[in-house]
PDB file of N, CA and C in Angstrom:
ATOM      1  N   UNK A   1       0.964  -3.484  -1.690  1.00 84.00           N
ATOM      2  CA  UNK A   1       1.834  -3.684  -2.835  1.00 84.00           C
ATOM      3  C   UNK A   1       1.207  -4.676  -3.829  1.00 84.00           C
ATOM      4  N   UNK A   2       1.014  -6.028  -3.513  1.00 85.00           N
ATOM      5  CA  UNK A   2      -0.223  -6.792  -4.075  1.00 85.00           C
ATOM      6  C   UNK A   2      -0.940  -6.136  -5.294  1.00 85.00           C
ATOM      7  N   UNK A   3      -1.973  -5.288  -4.080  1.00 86.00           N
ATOM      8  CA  UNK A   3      -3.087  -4.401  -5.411  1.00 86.00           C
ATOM      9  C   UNK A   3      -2.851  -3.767  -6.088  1.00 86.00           C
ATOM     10  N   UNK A   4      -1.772  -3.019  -5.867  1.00 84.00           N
ATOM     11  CA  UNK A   4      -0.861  -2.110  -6.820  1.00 84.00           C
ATOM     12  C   UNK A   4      -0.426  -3.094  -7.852  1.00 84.00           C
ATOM     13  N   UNK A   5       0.073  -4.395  -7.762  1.00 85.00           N
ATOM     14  CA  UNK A   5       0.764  -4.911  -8.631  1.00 85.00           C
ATOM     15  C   UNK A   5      -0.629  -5.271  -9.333  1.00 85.00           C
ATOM     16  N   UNK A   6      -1.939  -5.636  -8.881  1.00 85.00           N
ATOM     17  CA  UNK A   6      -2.885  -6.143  -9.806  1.00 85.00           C
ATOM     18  C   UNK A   6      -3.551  -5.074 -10.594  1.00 85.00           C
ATOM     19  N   UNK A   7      -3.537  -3.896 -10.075  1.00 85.00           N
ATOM     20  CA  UNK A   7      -4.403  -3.220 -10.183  1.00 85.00           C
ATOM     21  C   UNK A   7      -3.242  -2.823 -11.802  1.00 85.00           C
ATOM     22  N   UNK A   8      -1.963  -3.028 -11.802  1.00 80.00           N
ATOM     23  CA  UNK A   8      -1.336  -2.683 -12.770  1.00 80.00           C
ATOM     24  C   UNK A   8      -1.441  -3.239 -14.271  1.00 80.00           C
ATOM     25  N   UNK A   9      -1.408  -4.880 -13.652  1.00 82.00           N
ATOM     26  CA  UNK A   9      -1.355  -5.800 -14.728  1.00 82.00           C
ATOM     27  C   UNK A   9      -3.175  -5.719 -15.112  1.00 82.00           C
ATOM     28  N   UNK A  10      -4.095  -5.678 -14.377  1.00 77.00           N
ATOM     29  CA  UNK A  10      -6.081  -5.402 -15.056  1.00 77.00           C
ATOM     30  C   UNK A  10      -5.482  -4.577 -16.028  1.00 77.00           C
ATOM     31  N   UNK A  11      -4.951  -3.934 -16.014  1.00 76.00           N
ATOM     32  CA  UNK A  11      -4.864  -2.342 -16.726  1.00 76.00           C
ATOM     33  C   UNK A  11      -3.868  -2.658 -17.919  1.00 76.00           C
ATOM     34  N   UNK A  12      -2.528  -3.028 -18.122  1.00 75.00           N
ATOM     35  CA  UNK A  12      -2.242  -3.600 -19.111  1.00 75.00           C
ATOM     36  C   UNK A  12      -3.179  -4.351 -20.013  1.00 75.00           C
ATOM     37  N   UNK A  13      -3.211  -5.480 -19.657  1.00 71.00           N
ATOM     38  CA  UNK A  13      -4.299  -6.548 -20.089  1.00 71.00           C
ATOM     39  C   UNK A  13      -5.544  -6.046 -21.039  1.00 71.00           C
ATOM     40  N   UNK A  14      -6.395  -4.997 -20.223  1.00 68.00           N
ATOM     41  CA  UNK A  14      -7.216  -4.375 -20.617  1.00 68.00           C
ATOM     42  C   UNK A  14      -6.739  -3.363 -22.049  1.00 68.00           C
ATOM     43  N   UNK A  15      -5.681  -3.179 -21.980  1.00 65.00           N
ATOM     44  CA  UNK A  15      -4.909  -2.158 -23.186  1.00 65.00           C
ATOM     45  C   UNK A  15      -4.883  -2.845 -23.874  1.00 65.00           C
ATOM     46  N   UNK A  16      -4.392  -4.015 -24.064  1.00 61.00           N
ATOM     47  CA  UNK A  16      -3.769  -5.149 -24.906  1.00 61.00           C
ATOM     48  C   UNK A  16      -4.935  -5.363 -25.711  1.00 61.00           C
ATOM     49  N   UNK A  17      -6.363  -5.919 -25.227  1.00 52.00           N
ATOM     50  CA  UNK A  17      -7.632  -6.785 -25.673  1.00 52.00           C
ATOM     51  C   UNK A  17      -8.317  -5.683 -26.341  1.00 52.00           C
ATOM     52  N   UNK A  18      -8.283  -4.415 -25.789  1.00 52.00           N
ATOM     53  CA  UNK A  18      -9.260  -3.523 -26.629  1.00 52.00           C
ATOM     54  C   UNK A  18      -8.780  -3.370 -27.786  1.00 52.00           C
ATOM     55  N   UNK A  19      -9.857  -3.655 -28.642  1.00 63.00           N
ATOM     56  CA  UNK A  19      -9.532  -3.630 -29.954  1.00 63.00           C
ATOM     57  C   UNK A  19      -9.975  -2.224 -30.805  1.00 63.00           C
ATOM     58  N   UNK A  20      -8.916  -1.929 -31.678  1.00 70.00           N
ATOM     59  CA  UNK A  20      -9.565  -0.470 -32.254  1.00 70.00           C
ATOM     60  C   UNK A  20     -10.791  -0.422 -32.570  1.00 70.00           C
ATOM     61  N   UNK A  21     -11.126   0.951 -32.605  1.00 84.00           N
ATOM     62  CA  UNK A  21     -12.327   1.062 -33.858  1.00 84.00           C
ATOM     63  C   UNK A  21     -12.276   0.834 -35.017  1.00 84.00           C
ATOM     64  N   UNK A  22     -13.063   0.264 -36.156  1.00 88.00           N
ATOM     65  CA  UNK A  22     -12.669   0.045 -37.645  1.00 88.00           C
ATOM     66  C   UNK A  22     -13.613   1.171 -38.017  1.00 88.00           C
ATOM     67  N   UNK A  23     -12.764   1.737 -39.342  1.00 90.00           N
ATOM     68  CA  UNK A  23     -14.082   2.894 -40.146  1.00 90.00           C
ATOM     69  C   UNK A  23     -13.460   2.447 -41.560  1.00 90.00           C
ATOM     70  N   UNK A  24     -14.201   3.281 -42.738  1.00 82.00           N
ATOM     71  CA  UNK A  24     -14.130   3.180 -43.692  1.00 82.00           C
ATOM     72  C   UNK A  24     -13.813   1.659 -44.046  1.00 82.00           C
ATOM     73  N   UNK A  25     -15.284   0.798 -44.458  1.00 86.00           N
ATOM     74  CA  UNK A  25     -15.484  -0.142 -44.341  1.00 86.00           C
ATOM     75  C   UNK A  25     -14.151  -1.469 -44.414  1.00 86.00           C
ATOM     76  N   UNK A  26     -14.078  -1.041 -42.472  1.00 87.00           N
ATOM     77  CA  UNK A  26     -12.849  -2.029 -42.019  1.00 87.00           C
ATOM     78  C   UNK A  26     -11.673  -1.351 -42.466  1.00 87.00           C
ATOM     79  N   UNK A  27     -11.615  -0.937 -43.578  1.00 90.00           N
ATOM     80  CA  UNK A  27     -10.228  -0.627 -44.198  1.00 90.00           C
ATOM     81  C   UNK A  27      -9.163   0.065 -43.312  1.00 90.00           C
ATOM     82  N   UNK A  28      -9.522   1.262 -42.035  1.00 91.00           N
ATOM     83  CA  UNK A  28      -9.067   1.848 -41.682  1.00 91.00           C
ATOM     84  C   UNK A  28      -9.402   1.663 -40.032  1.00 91.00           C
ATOM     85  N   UNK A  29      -8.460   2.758 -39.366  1.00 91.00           N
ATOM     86  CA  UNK A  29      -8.678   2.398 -37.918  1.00 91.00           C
ATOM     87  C   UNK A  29      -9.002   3.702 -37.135  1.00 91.00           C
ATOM     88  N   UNK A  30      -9.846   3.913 -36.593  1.00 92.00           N
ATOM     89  CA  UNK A  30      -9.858   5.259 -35.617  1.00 92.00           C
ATOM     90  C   UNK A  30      -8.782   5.468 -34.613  1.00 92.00           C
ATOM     91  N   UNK A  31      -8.020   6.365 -34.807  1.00 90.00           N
ATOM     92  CA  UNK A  31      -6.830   6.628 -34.030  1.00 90.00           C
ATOM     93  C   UNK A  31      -7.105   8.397 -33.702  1.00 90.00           C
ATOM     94  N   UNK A  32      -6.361   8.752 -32.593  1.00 90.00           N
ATOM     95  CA  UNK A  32      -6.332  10.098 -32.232  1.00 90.00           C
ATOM     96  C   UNK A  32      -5.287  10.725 -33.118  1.00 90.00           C
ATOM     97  N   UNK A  33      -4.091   9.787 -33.678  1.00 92.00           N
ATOM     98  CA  UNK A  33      -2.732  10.411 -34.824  1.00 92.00           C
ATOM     99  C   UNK A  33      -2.981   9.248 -35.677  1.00 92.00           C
ATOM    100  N   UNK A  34      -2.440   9.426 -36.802  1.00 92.00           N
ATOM    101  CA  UNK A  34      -2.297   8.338 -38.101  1.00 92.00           C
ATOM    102  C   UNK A  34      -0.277   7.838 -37.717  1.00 92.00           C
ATOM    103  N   UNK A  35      -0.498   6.474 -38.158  1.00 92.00           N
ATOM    104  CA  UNK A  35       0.937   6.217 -38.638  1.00 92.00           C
ATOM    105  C   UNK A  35       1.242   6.702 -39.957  1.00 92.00           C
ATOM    106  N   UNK A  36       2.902   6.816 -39.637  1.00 93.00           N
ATOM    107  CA  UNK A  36       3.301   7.622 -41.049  1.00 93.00           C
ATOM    108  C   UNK A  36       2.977   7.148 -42.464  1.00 93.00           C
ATOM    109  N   UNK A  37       2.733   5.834 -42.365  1.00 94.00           N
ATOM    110  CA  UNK A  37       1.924   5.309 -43.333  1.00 94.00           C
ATOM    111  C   UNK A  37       0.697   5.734 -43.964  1.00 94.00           C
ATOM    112  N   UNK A  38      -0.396   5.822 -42.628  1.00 93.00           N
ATOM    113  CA  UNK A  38      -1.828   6.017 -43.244  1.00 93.00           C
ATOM    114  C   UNK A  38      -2.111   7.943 -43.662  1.00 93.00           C
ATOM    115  N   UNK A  39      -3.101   7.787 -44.074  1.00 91.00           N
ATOM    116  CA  UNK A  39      -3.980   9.302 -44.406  1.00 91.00           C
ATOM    117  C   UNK A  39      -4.719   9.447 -43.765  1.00 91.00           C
ATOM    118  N   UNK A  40      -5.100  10.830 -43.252  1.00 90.00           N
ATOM    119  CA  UNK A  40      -6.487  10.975 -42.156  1.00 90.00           C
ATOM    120  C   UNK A  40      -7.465  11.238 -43.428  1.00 90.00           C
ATOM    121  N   UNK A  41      -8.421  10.721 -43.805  1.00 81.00           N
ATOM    122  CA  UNK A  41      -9.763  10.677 -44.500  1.00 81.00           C
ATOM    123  C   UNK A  41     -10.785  11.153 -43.972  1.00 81.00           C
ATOM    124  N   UNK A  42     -11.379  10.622 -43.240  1.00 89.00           N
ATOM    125  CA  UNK A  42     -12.609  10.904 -42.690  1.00 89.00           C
ATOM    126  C   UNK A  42     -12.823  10.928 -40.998  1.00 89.00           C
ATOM    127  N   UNK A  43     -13.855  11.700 -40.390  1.00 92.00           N
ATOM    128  CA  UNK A  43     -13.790  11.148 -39.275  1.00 92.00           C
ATOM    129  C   UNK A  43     -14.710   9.842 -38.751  1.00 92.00           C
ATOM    130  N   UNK A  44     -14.546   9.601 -37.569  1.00 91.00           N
ATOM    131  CA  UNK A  44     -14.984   8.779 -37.216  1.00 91.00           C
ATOM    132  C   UNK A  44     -16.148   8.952 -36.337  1.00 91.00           C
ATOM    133  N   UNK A  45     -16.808   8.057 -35.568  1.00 88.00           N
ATOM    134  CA  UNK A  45     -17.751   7.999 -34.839  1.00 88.00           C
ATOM    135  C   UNK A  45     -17.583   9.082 -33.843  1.00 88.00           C
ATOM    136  N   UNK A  46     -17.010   8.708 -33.266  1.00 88.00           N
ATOM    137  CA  UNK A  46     -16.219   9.437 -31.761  1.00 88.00           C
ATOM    138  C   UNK A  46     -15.378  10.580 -32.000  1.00 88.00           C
ATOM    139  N   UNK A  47     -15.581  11.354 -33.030  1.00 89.00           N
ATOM    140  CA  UNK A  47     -14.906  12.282 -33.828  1.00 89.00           C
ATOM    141  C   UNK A  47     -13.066  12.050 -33.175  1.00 89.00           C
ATOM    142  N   UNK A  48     -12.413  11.097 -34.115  1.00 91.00           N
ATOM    143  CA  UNK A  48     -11.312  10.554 -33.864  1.00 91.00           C
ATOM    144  C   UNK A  48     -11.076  10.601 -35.689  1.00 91.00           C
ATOM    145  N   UNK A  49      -9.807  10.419 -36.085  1.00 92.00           N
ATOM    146  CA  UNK A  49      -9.518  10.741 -37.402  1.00 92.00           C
ATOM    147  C   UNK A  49      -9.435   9.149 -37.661  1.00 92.00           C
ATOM    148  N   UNK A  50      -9.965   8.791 -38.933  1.00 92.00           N
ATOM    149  CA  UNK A  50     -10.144   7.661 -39.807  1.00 92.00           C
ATOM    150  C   UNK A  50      -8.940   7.442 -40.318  1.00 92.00           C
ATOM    151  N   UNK A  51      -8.128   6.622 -39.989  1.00 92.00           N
ATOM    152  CA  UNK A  51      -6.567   6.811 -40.231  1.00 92.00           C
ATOM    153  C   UNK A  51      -6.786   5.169 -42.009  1.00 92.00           C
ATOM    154  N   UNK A  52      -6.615   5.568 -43.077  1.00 92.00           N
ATOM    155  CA  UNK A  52      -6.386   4.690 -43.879  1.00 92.00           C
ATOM    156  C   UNK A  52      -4.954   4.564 -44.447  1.00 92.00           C
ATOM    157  N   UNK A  53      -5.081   3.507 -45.408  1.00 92.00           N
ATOM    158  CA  UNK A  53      -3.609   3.203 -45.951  1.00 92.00           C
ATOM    159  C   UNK A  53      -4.386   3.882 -47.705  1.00 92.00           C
ATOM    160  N   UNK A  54      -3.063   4.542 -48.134  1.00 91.00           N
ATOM    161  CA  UNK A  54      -3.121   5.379 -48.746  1.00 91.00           C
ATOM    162  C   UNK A  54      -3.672   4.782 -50.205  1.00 91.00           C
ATOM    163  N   UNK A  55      -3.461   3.482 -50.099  1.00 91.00           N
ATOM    164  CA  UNK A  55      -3.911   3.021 -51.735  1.00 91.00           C
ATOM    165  C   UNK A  55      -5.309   2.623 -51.937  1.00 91.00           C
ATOM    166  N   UNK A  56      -6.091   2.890 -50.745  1.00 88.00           N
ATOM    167  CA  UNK A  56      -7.549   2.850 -50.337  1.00 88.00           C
ATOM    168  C   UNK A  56      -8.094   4.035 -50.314  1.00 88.00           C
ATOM    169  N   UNK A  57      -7.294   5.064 -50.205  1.00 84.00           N
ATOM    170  CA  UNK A  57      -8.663   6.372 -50.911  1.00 84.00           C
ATOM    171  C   UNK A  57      -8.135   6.866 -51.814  1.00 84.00           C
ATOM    172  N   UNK A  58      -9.917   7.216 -52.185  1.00 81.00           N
ATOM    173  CA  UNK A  58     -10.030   7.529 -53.664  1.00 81.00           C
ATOM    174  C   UNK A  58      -9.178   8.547 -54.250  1.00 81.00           C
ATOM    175  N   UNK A  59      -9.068   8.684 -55.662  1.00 78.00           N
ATOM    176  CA  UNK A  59      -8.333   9.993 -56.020  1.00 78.00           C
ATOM    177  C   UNK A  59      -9.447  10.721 -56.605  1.00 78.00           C
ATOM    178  N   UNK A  60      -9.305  12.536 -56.765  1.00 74.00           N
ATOM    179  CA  UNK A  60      -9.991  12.895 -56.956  1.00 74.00           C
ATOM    180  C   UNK A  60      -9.949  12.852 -58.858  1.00 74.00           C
ATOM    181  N   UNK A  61     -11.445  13.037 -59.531  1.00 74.00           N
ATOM    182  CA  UNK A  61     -10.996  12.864 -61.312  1.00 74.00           C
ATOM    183  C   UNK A  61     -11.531  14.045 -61.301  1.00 74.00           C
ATOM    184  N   UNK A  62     -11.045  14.681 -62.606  1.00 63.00           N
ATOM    185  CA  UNK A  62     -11.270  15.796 -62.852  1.00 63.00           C
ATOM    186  C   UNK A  62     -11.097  17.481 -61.906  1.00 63.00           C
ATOM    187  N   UNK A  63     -11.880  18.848 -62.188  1.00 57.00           N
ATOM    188  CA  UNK A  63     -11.736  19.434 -61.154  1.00 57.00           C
ATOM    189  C   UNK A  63     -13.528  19.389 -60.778  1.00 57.00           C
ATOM    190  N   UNK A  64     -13.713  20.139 -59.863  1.00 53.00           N
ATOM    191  CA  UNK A  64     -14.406  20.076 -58.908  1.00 53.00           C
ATOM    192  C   UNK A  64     -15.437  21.396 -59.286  1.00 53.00           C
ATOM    193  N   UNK A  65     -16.626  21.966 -59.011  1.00 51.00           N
ATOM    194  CA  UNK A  65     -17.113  22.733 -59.510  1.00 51.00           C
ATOM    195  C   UNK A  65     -16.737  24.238 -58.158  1.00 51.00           C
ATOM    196  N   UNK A  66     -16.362  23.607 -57.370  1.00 49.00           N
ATOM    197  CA  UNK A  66     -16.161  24.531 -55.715  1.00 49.00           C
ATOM    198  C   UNK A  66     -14.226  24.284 -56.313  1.00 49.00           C
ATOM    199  N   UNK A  67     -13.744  24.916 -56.696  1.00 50.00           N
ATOM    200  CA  UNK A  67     -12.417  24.839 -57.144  1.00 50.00           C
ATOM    201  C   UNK A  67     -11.431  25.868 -55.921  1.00 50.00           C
ATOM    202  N   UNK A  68     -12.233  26.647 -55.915  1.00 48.00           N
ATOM    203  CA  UNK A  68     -10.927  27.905 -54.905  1.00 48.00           C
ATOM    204  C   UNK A  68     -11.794  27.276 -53.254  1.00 48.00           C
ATOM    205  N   UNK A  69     -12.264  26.058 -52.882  1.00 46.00           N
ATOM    206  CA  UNK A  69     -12.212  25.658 -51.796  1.00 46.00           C
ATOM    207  C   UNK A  69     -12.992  25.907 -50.745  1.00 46.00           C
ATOM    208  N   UNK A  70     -13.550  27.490 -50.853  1.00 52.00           N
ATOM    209  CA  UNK A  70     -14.699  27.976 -49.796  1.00 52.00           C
ATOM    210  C   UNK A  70     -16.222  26.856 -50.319  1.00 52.00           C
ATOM    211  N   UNK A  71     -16.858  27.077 -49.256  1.00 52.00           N
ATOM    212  CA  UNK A  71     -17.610  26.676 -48.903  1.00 52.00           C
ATOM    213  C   UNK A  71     -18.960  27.626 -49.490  1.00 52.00           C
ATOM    214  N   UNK A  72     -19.069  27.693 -50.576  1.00 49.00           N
ATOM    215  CA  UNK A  72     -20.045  29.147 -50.791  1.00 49.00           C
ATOM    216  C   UNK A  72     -19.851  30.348 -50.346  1.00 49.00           C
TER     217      UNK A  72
END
């Protein structure tokens, strides 16, 4: 019962201290979901979605020369 109880609290503890990933310089956090707050932008290292706060990415100006979206 003991190790069970330690083996519980290593494991909390360990949740607690790990600290996210940062992407998009710091601004944002690698998460597997975004809070309803952030935008998924980019990915990340660990192909995990770049979760930012919305007044940190860019808007797009003008249109785009790829307008209907395919890829060539």
């Amino acid at each position: 019962m003991k190790f069970l109880l330690l083996i519980l609290t290593v494991t909390l503890l360990l949740a607690q201290v790990t600290p996210a990933m940062k992407c998009w310089s710091k601004l944002g956090s690698c998460r597997t979901k975004c809070e309803e707050n952030e935008l998924f932008y980019v990915l990340c290292r660990d192909e995990t979605m770049c979760c930012v706060d919305p007044k940190y990415v860019p808007e797009k100006k003008g249109k785009s020369s790829n307008a209907s979206g395919r890829l060539a």
